[in-house]
Tab-separated table of C-alpha atoms and ligand atoms in Angstrom:
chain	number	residue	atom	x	y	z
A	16	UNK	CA	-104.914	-21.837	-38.149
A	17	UNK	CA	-106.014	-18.400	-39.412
A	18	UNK	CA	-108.169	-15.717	-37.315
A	19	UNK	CA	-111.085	-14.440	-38.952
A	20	UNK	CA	-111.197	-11.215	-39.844
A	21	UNK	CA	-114.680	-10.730	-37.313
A	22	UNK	CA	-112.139	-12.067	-34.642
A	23	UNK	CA	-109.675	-10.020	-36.167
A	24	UNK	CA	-111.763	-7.173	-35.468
A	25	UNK	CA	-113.050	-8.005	-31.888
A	26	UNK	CA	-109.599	-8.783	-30.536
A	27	UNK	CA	-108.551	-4.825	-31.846
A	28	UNK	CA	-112.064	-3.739	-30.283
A	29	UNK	CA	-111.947	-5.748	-26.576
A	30	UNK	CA	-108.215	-6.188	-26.677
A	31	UNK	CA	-109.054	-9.939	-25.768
A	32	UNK	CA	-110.158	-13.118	-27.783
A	33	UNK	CA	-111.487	-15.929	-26.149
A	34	UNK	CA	-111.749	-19.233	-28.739
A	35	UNK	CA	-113.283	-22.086	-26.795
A	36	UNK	CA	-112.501	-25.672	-28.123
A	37	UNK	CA	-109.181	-24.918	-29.675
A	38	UNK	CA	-107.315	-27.754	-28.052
A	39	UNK	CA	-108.722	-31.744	-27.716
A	40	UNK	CA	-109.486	-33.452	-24.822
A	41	UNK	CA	-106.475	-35.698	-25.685
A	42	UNK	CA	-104.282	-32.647	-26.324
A	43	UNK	CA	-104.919	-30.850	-22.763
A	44	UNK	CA	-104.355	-34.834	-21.420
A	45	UNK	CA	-101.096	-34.916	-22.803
A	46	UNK	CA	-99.985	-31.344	-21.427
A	47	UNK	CA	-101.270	-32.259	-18.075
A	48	UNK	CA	-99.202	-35.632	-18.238
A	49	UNK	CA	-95.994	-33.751	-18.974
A	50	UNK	CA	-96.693	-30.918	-16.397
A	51	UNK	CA	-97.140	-33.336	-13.797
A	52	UNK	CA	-93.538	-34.394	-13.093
A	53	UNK	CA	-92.825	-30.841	-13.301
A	54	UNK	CA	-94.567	-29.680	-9.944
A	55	UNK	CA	-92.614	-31.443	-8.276
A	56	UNK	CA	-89.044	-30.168	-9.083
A	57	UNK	CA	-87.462	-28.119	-6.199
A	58	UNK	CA	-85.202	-25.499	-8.592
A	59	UNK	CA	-85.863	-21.589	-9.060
A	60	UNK	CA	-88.276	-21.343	-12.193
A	61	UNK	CA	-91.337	-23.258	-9.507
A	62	UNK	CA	-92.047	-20.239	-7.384
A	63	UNK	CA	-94.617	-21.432	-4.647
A	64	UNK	CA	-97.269	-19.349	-2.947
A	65	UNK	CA	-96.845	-18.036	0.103
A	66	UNK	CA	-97.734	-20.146	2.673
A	67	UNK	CA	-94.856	-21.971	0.338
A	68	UNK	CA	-97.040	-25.307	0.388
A	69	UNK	CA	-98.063	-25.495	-3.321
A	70	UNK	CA	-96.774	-24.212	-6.596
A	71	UNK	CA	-98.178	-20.667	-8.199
A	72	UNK	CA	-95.994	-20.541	-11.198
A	73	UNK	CA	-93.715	-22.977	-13.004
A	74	UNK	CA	-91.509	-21.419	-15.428
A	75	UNK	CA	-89.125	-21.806	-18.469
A	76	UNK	CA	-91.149	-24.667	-19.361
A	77	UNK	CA	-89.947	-25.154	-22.942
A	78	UNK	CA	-86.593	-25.823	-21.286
A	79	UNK	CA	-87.721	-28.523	-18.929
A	80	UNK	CA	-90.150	-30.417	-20.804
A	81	UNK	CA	-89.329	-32.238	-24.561
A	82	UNK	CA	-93.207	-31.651	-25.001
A	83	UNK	CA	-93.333	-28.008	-23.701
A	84	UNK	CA	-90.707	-27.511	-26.308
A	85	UNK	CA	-93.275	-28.509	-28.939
A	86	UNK	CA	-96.368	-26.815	-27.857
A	87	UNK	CA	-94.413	-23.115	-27.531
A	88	UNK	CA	-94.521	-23.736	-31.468
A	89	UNK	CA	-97.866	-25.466	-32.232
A	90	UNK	CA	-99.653	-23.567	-34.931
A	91	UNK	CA	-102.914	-22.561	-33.423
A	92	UNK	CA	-100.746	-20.290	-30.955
A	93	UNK	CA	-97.740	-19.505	-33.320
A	94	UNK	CA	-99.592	-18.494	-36.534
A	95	UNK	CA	-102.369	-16.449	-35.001
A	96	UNK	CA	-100.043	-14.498	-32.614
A	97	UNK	CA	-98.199	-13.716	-35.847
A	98	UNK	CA	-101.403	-12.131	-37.691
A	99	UNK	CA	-101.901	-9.859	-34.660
A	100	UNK	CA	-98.029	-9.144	-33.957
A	101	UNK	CA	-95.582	-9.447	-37.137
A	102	UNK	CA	-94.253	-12.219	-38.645
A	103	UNK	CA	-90.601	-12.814	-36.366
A	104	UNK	CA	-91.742	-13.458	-33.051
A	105	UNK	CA	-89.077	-14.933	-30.362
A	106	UNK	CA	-90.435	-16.862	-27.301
A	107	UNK	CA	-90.129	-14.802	-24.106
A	108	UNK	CA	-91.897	-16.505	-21.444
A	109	UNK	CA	-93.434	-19.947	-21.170
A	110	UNK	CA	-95.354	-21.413	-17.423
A	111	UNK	CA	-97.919	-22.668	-15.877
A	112	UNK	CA	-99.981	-20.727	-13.341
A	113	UNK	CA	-101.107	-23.039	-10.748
A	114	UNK	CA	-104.172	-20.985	-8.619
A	115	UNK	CA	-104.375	-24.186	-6.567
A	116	UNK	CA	-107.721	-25.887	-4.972
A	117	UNK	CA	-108.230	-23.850	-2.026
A	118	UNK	CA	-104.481	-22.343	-1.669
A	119	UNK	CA	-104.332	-20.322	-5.138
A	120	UNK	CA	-103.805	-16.840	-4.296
A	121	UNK	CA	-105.055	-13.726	-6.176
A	122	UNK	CA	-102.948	-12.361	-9.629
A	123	UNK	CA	-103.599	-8.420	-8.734
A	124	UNK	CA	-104.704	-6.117	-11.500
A	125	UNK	CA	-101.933	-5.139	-13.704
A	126	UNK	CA	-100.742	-5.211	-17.358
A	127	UNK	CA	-97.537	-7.205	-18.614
A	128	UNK	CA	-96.052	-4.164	-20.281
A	129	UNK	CA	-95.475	-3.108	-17.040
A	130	UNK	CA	-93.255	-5.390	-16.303
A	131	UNK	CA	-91.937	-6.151	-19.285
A	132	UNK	CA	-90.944	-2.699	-19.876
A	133	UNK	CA	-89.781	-1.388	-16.290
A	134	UNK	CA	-88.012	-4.969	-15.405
A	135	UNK	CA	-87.075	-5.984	-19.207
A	136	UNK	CA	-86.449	-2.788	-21.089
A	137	UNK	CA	-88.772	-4.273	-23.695
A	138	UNK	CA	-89.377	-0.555	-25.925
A	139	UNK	CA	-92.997	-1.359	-26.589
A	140	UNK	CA	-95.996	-2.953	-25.746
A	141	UNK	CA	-96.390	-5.317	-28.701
A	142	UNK	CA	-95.975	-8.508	-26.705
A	143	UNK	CA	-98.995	-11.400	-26.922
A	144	UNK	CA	-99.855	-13.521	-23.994
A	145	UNK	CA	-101.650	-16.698	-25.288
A	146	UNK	CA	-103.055	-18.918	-22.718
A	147	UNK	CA	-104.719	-22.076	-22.915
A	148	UNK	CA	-106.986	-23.169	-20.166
A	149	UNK	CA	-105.411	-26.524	-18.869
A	150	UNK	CA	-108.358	-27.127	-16.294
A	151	UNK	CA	-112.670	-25.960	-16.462
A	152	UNK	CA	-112.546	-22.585	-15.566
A	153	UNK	CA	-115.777	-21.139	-13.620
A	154	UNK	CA	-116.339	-18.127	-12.255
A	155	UNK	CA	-115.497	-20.409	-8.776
A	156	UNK	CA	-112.336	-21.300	-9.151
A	157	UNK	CA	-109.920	-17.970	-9.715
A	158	UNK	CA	-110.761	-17.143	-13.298
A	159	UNK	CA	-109.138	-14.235	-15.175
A	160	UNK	CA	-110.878	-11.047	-15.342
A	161	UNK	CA	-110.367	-8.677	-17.920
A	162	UNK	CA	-111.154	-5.334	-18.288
A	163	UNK	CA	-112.343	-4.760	-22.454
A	164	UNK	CA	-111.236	-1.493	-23.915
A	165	UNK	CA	-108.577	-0.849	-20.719
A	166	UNK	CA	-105.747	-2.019	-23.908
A	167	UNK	CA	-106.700	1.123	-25.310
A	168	UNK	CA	-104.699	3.600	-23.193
A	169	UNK	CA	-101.697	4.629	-22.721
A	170	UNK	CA	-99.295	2.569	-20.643
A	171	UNK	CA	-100.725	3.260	-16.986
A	172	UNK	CA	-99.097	4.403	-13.952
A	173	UNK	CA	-97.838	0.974	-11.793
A	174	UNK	CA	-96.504	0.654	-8.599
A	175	UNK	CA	-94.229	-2.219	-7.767
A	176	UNK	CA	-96.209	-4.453	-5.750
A	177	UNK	CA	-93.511	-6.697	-3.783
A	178	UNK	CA	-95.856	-7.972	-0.571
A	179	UNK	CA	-99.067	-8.913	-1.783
A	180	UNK	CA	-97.852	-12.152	-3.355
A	181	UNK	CA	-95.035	-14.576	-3.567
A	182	UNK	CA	-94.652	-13.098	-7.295
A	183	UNK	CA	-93.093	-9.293	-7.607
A	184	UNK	CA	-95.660	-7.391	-9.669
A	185	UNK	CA	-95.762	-3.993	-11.489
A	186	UNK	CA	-99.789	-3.747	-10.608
A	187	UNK	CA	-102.548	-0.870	-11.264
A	188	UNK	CA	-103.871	1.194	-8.421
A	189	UNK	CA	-107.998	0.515	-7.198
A	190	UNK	CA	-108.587	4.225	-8.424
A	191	UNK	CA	-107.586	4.060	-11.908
A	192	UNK	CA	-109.000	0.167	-11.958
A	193	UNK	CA	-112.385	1.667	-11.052
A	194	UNK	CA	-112.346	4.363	-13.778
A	195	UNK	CA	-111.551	1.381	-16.615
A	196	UNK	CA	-114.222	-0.884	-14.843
A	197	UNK	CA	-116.996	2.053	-15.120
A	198	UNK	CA	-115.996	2.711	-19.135
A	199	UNK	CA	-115.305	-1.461	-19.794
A	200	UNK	CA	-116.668	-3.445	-17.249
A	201	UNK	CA	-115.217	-7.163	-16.047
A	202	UNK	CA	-115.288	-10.295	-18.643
A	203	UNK	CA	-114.511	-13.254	-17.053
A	204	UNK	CA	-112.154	-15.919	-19.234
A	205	UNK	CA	-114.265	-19.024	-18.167
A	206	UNK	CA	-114.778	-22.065	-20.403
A	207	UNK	CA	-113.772	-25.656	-20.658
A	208	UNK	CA	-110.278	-27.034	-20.683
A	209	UNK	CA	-108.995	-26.502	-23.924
A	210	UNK	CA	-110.271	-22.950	-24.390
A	211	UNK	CA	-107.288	-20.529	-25.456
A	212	UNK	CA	-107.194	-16.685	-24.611
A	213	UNK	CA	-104.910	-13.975	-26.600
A	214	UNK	CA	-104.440	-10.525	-25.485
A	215	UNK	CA	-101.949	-7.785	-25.718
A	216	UNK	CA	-99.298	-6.025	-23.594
A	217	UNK	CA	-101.325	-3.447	-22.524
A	218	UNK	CA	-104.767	-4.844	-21.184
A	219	UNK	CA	-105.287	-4.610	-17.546
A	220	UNK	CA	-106.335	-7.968	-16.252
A	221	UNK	CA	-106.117	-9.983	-12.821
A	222	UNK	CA	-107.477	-13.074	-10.800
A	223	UNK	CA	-109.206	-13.494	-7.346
A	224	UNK	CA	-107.603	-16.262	-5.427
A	225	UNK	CA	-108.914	-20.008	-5.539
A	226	UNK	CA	-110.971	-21.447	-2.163
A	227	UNK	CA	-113.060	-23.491	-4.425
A	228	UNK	CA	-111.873	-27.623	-4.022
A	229	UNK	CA	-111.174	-27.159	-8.290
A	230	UNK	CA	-108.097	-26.445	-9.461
A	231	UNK	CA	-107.295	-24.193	-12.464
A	232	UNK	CA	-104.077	-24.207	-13.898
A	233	UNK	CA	-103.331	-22.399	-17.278
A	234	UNK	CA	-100.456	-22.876	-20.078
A	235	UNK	CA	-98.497	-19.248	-20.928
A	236	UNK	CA	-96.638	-18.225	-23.769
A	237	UNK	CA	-95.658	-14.699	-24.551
A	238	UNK	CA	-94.073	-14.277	-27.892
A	239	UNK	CA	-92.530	-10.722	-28.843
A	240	UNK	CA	-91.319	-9.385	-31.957
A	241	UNK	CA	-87.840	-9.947	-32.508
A	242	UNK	CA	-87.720	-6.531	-33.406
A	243	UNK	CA	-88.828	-4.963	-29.706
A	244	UNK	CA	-86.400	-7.311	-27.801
A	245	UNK	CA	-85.912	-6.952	-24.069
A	246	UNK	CA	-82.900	-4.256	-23.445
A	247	UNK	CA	-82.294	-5.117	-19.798
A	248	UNK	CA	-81.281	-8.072	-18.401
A	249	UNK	CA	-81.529	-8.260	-14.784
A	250	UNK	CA	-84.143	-11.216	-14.224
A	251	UNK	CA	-83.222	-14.792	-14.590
A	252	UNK	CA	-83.926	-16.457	-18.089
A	253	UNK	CA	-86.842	-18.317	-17.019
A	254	UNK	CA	-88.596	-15.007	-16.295
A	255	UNK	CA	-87.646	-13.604	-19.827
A	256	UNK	CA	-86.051	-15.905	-22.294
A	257	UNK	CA	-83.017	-14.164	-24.471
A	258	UNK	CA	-82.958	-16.554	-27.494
A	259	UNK	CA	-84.064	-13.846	-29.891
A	260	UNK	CA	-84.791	-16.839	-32.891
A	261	UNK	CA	-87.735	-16.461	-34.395
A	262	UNK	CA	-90.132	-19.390	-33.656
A	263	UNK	CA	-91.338	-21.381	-36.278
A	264	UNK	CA	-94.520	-23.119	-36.339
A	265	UNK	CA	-94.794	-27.126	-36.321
A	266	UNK	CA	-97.837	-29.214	-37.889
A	267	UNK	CA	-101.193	-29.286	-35.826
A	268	UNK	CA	-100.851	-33.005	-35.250
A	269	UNK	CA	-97.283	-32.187	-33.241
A	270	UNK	CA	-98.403	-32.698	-30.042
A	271	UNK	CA	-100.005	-36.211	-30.066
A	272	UNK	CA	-97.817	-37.361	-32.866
A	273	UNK	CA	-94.738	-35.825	-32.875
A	274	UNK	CA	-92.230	-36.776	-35.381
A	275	UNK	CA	-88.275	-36.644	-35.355
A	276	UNK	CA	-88.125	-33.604	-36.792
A	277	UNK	CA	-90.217	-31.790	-34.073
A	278	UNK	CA	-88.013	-32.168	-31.353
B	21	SIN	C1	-103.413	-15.682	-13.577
B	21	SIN	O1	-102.908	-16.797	-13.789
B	21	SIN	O2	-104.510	-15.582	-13.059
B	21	SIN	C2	-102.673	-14.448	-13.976
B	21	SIN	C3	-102.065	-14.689	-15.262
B	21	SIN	C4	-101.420	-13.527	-15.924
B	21	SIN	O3	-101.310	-12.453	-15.366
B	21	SIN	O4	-101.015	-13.718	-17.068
B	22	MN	MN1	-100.368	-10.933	-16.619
């Protein structure tokens, strides 16, 4: 699956694409079937909220899951992450985030760069986050806002935000949030189950926590190029993969007929 070059040109403009309908019914069914036995794993990579009664984020996914192994290469995420960044990309994170029916708490507004450059030593912000919505996402139920244009700037200032949430965040103080928010204003990332997002290192984005009764769980990958590989290596693997390889893309039908030679 190509990009056009109209979405080409938007995603470069907004710093975000939002493709609705990009995964079946069937497909999302199948990702939700594999997840499921997942949840309920007591190890490291499922870091609860919290109150520590449900799951927030469940990580290293590709690792855990024969499936998960296939989508982290399916085409429509492999081939257009590698129009927008280069052609050797290696797999550096791969999870679930949860946000929970009434218990999923807020993602604060920050940028991955921040992170992966202050806990990773990755050089620069070329990294793509490609999510695909694994539940219908309203404007209810803890959706991700974005803030268009904000992947513009230079890197930000952070502070390391260690108490908000279970989750240890390099996040982007109210002031400068309200200064992108007056220049770009909020889009939401709603849309049925299926829907996949892509945006860059640097765009500031965040979620409110979930006290609707709907859950909303989403599928991450970030792929960087090999080429701007982490330098540090102080956070466990599921949190930043280190197998530099350069993914390859399987056929579209992969994940509801997977052959021998996908696995
Ligand atoms: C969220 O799941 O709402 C936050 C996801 C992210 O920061 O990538
Ligand atoms: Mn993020």
């Amino acid at each position: 699956m190509k990009l056009s070059g109209a979405q080409l040109e938007t995603f470069r403009r907004d710093g975000l694409l939002i493709l609705p309908g990009l995964f079946s019914a069937d497909e999302v069914a199948a990702i939700r079937a594999a997840l499921a036995p997942l949840f309920e794993e007591d190890c490291d990579a499922n870091i609860r909220e919290k109150t520590g009664a449900v799951a927030r984020t469940v990580m290293g996914l590709h690792q855990r899951s024969e499936l998960f192994s296939r989508l982290v290469r399916h085409p429509r995420l492999v081939e257009p992450a590698r129009q927008i960044a280069g052609r050797d990309l290696y797999i550096q994170q791969v999870k679930v985030n949860v946000k929970a029916a009434f218990e999923g708490d807020v993602w604060q507004w920050h940028y991955d760069f921040a992170t992966h450059h202050r806990d990773d030593g990755v050089p620069a912000p070329q990294a793509l986050n490609l999510h695909i919505l694994l539940d219908d996402v309203s404007h209810y139920n803890g959706p991700l806002y974005f803030i268009p244009g904000s992947h513009r700037h230079e890197p930000l200032p952070t502070f390391h935000d260690v108490t908000s949430t279970s989750y240890p965040l390099w996040v982007v103080d109210r002031e400068t949030v309200t200064g992108l928010i007056a220049e770009g204003g909020i889009t939401p990332a709603i849309g049925p189950p299926g829907t996949v997002l892509i945006f860059g290192d640097l765009m500031v984005h965040g979620s409110p926590g979930n006290m609707s009764p709907w859950d909303r769980a989403i599928f991450s990958l970030i792929l960087n190029p090999v080429a701007n590989a982490q330098t540090a290596f102080a956070r466990p693997e599921y949190k930043h993969h280190t197998d530099f390889t350069p993914v390859v893309a399987l056929p579209d039908d992969c994940l509801l007929a997977p052959h021998a030679a996908h696995v």
